[in-house]
Coordinates of C-alpha atoms and ligand atoms in Angstrom, one line a residue:
M1146 CA 0.0 0.0 0.0
P1147 CA 1.4 3.5 -0.8
E1148 CA 2.3 5.5 2.2
A1149 CA 0.1 8.5 3.0
P1150 CA 1.9 11.7 2.0
S1151 CA 3.2 13.4 5.1
L1152 CA 1.9 16.9 5.9
T1153 CA 4.3 19.7 5.1
A1154 CA 4.8 22.7 7.3
D1155 CA 3.2 24.8 4.6
D1156 CA 0.1 22.6 4.5
L1157 CA -0.3 22.8 8.2
L1158 CA 0.3 26.5 8.4
A1159 CA -2.3 27.0 5.6
E1160 CA -4.8 24.8 7.5
A1161 CA -4.1 26.6 10.8
R1162 CA -4.4 30.0 9.1
D1163 CA -7.7 29.2 7.4
R1164 CA -9.3 27.7 10.4
S1165 CA -8.1 30.1 13.1
D1166 CA -8.5 33.2 10.9
A1167 CA -12.2 32.2 10.3
L1168 CA -12.8 31.9 14.0
L1169 CA -10.9 35.1 14.8
A1170 CA -13.0 37.0 12.2
Q1171 CA -16.2 35.5 13.8
W1172 CA -15.1 36.7 17.2
G1173 CA -14.3 40.1 15.7
D1174 CA -17.8 40.4 14.2
L1175 CA -19.4 39.3 17.5
L1176 CA -17.3 41.7 19.5
G1177 CA -17.9 44.5 17.0
A1178 CA -21.6 44.0 17.6
E1179 CA -21.4 43.5 21.4
V1180 CA -19.0 46.4 22.1
G1181 CA -19.8 48.6 19.1
G1182 CA -18.3 52.0 18.1
R1183 CA -14.6 52.6 17.6
I1184 CA -13.5 50.1 20.2
G1185 CA -15.6 47.4 18.7
A1186 CA -14.2 48.2 15.2
A1187 CA -10.6 48.2 16.6
L1188 CA -11.1 44.9 18.3
G1189 CA -12.2 43.4 15.0
Y1190 CA -9.2 45.0 13.3
A1191 CA -6.7 43.7 15.9
L1192 CA -8.2 40.2 15.7
R1193 CA -7.7 40.2 11.9
T1194 CA -4.0 41.1 12.2
P1195 CA -2.4 39.1 9.4
G1196 CA 0.2 36.6 10.5
K1197 CA 1.9 33.3 9.8
R1198 CA -0.2 31.5 12.5
V1199 CA 2.8 29.5 13.7
R1200 CA 1.4 29.2 17.2
A1201 CA -2.0 28.0 15.8
A1202 CA -0.2 25.4 13.7
L1203 CA 1.8 24.2 16.8
V1204 CA -1.5 23.7 18.7
F1205 CA -2.9 21.6 15.8
A1206 CA 0.3 19.6 15.4
A1207 CA 0.8 19.0 19.1
Y1208 CA -2.8 18.0 19.5
R1209 CA -2.6 15.5 16.7
S1210 CA 0.8 14.1 17.9
A1211 CA -0.9 13.5 21.3
G1212 CA -3.8 11.6 19.6
G1213 CA -6.4 14.3 19.4
A1214 CA -8.9 14.4 16.6
S1215 CA -11.6 17.0 17.2
P1216 CA -11.8 19.9 14.7
A1217 CA -12.7 22.2 17.6
I1218 CA -9.0 22.3 18.5
A1219 CA -9.1 25.3 16.1
G1220 CA -10.7 27.3 19.0
V1221 CA -7.8 26.6 21.2
A1222 CA -5.5 27.7 18.4
A1223 CA -7.5 30.9 18.1
A1224 CA -7.3 31.6 21.8
V1225 CA -3.5 31.5 21.6
E1226 CA -3.5 33.7 18.5
T1227 CA -5.7 36.1 20.4
V1228 CA -3.1 36.5 23.2
H1229 CA -0.5 36.9 20.4
A1230 CA -2.6 39.6 18.7
Y1231 CA -2.9 41.5 22.0
S1232 CA 0.9 41.3 22.5
L1233 CA 1.5 42.7 18.9
V1234 CA -1.0 45.6 19.4
H1235 CA 0.9 46.6 22.6
D1236 CA 4.3 45.8 21.2
D1237 CA 3.7 48.2 18.3
L1238 CA 2.7 51.1 20.5
P1239 CA 5.0 54.2 20.6
C1240 CA 6.0 53.5 24.2
M1241 CA 7.4 50.1 23.1
D1242 CA 8.6 49.3 19.5
D1243 CA 6.8 52.2 17.9
D1244 CA 6.0 50.5 14.6
D1245 CA 3.7 51.9 11.9
L1246 CA 3.3 48.7 9.9
R1247 CA 2.7 45.1 10.7
R1248 CA 2.7 42.6 7.9
G1249 CA 2.3 45.5 5.5
R1250 CA -0.8 46.8 7.2
P1251 CA -1.0 49.9 9.5
T1252 CA -0.6 48.9 13.1
T1253 CA -3.8 49.2 15.3
H1254 CA -2.7 52.5 16.9
R1255 CA -1.8 53.9 13.4
H1256 CA -5.2 52.9 11.9
F1257 CA -7.1 54.1 15.0
D1258 CA -5.2 55.9 17.7
V1259 CA -3.0 55.2 20.7
P1260 CA -5.7 55.2 23.5
T1261 CA -7.9 52.9 21.4
A1262 CA -5.1 50.5 20.6
T1263 CA -4.1 50.5 24.3
R1264 CA -7.6 49.6 25.4
V1265 CA -8.0 47.0 22.7
G1266 CA -4.8 45.2 23.8
F1267 CA -6.1 44.9 27.3
L1268 CA -9.6 43.9 26.2
L1269 CA -8.2 41.0 24.1
V1270 CA -6.9 39.2 27.2
P1271 CA -10.5 38.4 28.5
V1272 CA -11.5 37.7 24.9
A1273 CA -8.8 35.0 24.7
A1274 CA -10.4 33.4 27.9
R1275 CA -13.8 33.4 26.2
V1276 CA -12.4 31.9 23.0
L1277 CA -10.6 29.2 25.0
A1278 CA -13.7 28.4 27.1
A1279 CA -15.9 28.1 24.0
A1280 CA -13.4 25.7 22.4
A1281 CA -13.3 23.5 25.6
E1282 CA -17.1 23.4 25.6
E1283 CA -17.3 22.4 22.0
M1284 CA -14.7 19.7 22.7
A1285 CA -16.8 18.6 25.8
L1286 CA -13.7 18.9 28.0
L1287 CA -14.1 18.7 31.7
P1288 CA -13.9 21.9 33.7
A1289 CA -10.6 20.7 35.3
T1290 CA -9.1 20.3 31.8
L1291 CA -10.2 23.8 30.9
G1292 CA -8.7 25.0 34.1
R1293 CA -5.3 23.5 33.2
M1294 CA -5.5 25.0 29.8
A1295 CA -6.4 28.4 31.1
E1296 CA -3.5 28.2 33.6
T1297 CA -1.1 27.2 30.9
L1298 CA -2.1 30.0 28.5
F1299 CA -2.3 32.8 31.0
E1300 CA 0.7 31.9 32.9
A1301 CA 2.6 31.9 29.6
G1302 CA 1.2 35.3 28.9
G1303 CA 2.0 36.7 32.3
I1304 CA 4.9 37.9 34.4
E1305 CA 6.7 34.5 34.3
G1306 CA 6.3 34.5 30.5
M1307 CA 5.5 37.0 27.8
V1308 CA 5.0 40.2 29.9
G1309 CA 8.0 39.4 32.1
G1310 CA 10.2 38.7 29.1
Q1311 CA 9.1 41.9 27.3
W1312 CA 9.7 43.8 30.5
L1313 CA 13.3 42.5 30.7
D1314 CA 13.7 43.2 27.0
L1315 CA 12.6 46.9 27.4
E1316 CA 15.0 47.3 30.3
A1317 CA 17.8 45.7 28.2
E1318 CA 17.7 48.4 25.5
R1319 CA 21.1 50.0 25.1
R1320 CA 22.6 47.5 27.6
S1321 CA 24.7 44.4 26.8
L1322 CA 23.2 41.2 28.0
T1323 CA 25.1 38.0 28.7
L1324 CA 23.9 34.8 27.0
P1325 CA 22.0 33.6 30.0
Q1326 CA 20.3 37.0 30.4
L1327 CA 19.4 37.0 26.7
I1328 CA 18.0 33.4 27.0
A1329 CA 15.8 34.6 29.9
V1330 CA 14.4 37.5 27.8
H1331 CA 13.8 35.3 24.7
R1332 CA 12.2 32.4 26.7
G1333 CA 9.8 34.8 28.3
K1334 CA 9.0 37.3 25.6
T1335 CA 8.6 34.8 22.7
G1336 CA 9.2 31.3 24.0
A1337 CA 6.6 31.0 26.7
L1338 CA 3.6 31.4 24.3
I1339 CA 5.1 29.0 21.8
R1340 CA 5.7 26.5 24.5
A1341 CA 2.2 26.9 25.8
S1342 CA 0.8 26.3 22.3
C1343 CA 2.5 22.8 22.3
T1344 CA 1.5 22.1 25.9
L1345 CA -2.1 23.1 25.2
G1346 CA -2.3 20.6 22.3
G1347 CA -1.3 17.8 24.7
I1348 CA -3.7 18.9 27.5
A1349 CA -6.6 19.3 25.0
A1350 CA -6.0 15.8 23.7
Q1351 CA -6.1 14.6 27.4
A1352 CA -2.7 12.9 26.8
P1353 CA -0.8 11.3 29.6
A1354 CA 1.5 13.5 31.7
A1355 CA 4.7 12.2 30.0
V1356 CA 3.4 13.1 26.6
V1357 CA 2.4 16.6 27.7
A1358 CA 5.8 17.0 29.3
A1359 CA 7.5 16.0 26.1
L1360 CA 5.4 18.4 24.0
S1361 CA 6.3 21.2 26.5
A1362 CA 10.0 20.3 26.3
F1363 CA 9.6 20.4 22.5
G1364 CA 7.9 23.8 22.8
E1365 CA 10.6 25.2 25.1
D1366 CA 13.4 24.5 22.7
I1367 CA 11.4 25.5 19.6
G1368 CA 10.2 28.7 21.3
L1369 CA 13.8 29.8 21.9
A1370 CA 14.8 28.7 18.4
F1371 CA 11.9 30.9 17.0
Q1372 CA 13.3 34.0 18.6
V1373 CA 16.9 33.2 17.6
A1374 CA 15.7 32.9 14.0
D1375 CA 13.8 36.2 14.5
D1376 CA 17.1 37.8 15.6
V1377 CA 18.7 36.5 12.4
L1378 CA 15.8 37.7 10.2
D1379 CA 15.9 41.2 11.8
A1380 CA 19.6 41.4 10.8
T1381 CA 19.4 39.7 7.3
A1382 CA 15.9 40.0 5.8
T1383 CA 14.5 43.0 3.9
S1384 CA 11.7 45.2 5.2
A1385 CA 9.5 43.9 2.3
E1386 CA 10.0 40.3 3.5
L1387 CA 9.3 41.2 7.1
G1388 CA 6.3 43.5 6.4
K1389 CA 7.9 45.9 8.9
P1390 CA 11.2 47.8 9.1
A1391 CA 14.2 45.4 9.2
G1392 CA 17.2 46.2 11.3
R1393 CA 15.2 47.5 14.3
D1394 CA 17.3 45.5 16.8
A1395 CA 20.5 47.4 15.8
E1396 CA 18.6 50.7 15.8
L1397 CA 17.4 50.1 19.3
A1398 CA 20.9 48.7 20.3
K1399 CA 19.2 45.5 21.5
S1400 CA 21.2 42.5 22.6
T1401 CA 20.6 39.6 20.2
Y1402 CA 21.9 36.2 19.3
V1403 CA 23.4 37.8 16.2
G1404 CA 25.2 40.3 18.4
L1405 CA 26.6 37.6 20.6
M1406 CA 27.3 34.8 18.1
G1407 CA 27.2 36.4 14.6
V1408 CA 24.7 35.5 11.9
E1409 CA 26.1 32.0 11.2
G1410 CA 26.5 31.2 14.9
A1411 CA 22.9 32.2 15.6
R1412 CA 21.7 30.2 12.6
A1413 CA 23.6 27.1 13.9
E1414 CA 22.2 27.6 17.4
A1415 CA 18.6 27.8 16.1
E1416 CA 19.2 24.5 14.1
R1417 CA 20.7 22.9 17.2
L1418 CA 17.6 23.9 19.3
A1419 CA 15.3 22.5 16.6
R1420 CA 17.0 19.2 16.6
S1421 CA 17.0 19.1 20.4
A1422 CA 13.2 19.9 20.3
V1423 CA 12.5 16.9 18.2
G1424 CA 14.8 14.8 20.3
H1425 CA 12.4 15.3 23.3
L1426 CA 9.6 13.8 21.3
E1427 CA 11.7 10.8 20.2
A1428 CA 12.9 10.2 23.7
A1429 CA 9.3 10.0 25.0
G1430 CA 8.1 8.0 22.0
V1431 CA 5.7 10.7 20.9
P1432 CA 5.1 10.7 17.1
A1433 CA 6.5 14.0 15.8
G1434 CA 4.0 14.2 13.0
A1435 CA 3.8 17.7 11.7
L1436 CA 5.9 19.0 14.6
G1437 CA 9.1 17.9 12.8
P1438 CA 8.4 19.9 9.6
L1439 CA 7.2 22.9 11.7
A1440 CA 10.5 22.8 13.7
G1441 CA 12.4 23.0 10.4
Y1442 CA 10.2 25.8 9.1
I1443 CA 10.7 27.8 12.3
V1444 CA 14.4 28.0 11.9
T1445 CA 14.5 28.4 8.1
R1446 CA 11.6 30.8 7.5
N1447 CA 12.1 34.0 5.7
S1448 CA 9.4 36.1 7.4
Ligands
LIG2404 C1 3.8 45.9 29.6 C2 6.1 44.9 29.7 C3 4.7 44.9 29.1 C4 4.5 43.9 28.2 C5 3.2 43.8 27.5 C6 3.7 43.8 24.5 C7 3.8 42.6 25.4 C8 3.2 42.5 26.7 C9 4.6 41.6 25.0 C10 5.3 41.6 23.7 C11 5.7 40.2 23.3 C12 6.2 40.2 21.9 C13 5.5 41.0 20.8 C14 7.2 39.4 21.6 C15 7.7 39.2 20.2 C16 7.3 37.9 19.8 C17 7.4 37.7 18.3 C18 8.7 37.1 17.8 C19 6.5 38.1 17.5 C20 6.4 37.9 16.0 O1 5.8 36.6 15.9 P1 5.4 36.1 14.5 O2 6.6 36.2 13.6 O3 4.3 37.1 14.0 O4 4.8 34.7 14.7 P2 3.2 36.9 13.0 O5 3.0 38.3 12.4 O6 3.6 35.9 11.9 O7 2.0 36.5 13.8

């Protein structure tokens, strides 16, 4: 019998993008009607922020590697992308990265205004909780499972994760960090939500603790690899490829892997981390499925 063709990273990203974007647009419409006015419109705009949907794809892939089969996993992926969307709205604000464009589209504060974008960012956090709860209900998950999923997602988004990492990152502007300090920034700012995407897939599939732990370990390494690759892209890609100005790290005098290791050293480190990520799955006997190709994509992507 011929072997079933394996899913490529592009296939999975396209699936994750189609399914999570459709849900995010639905939530945008619902909130637009519920909240109304300028804030309602801005919520819809922020939820429709274009993106690669890597985190959504990781949720899908981890869920399937853990044996899950419900199409409602798309709601869990959309909840993660909602937290990501909030972080981008705030990250683009003048008091942080001060970006006018995101994926070629005006950032939320440029399309609306700074106070609106600031409020919308905060409002997206409880929206993410609603999106997650709706997905858990559709999947008929027990309240305790939803509780673990909420803890995973919001801990990753909080002071021990994304907010804490961003905070360290802001404090580090125009200072030289050591490698361990830089790892702490990257693991928090970017890695925590990526790791949570993988963990959530395992929890949603109600997988045994060892499988969830292996998926988390995969997510930990690939989350750091993602930001190392981001450092390389900021130094090497064009603004057109990135959909935002390239070279911002140098402009802000940020410590990066490229600064510490050079472009080739950083590329090699990202690839080492991707191999290590897949190694955690192999060691635990968890089928890598689409997680393998996604790990490769994360360290070789050009945007
Ligand atoms: C108040 C200190 C404080 C923090 C608020 C703003 C914020 C919380 C956190 C920022 C976190 C952040 C934006 C980290 C960068 C993560 C990153 C590499 C984003 C780009 O991800 P991609 O490439 O984006 O997946 P797309 O556009 O494809 O979705």
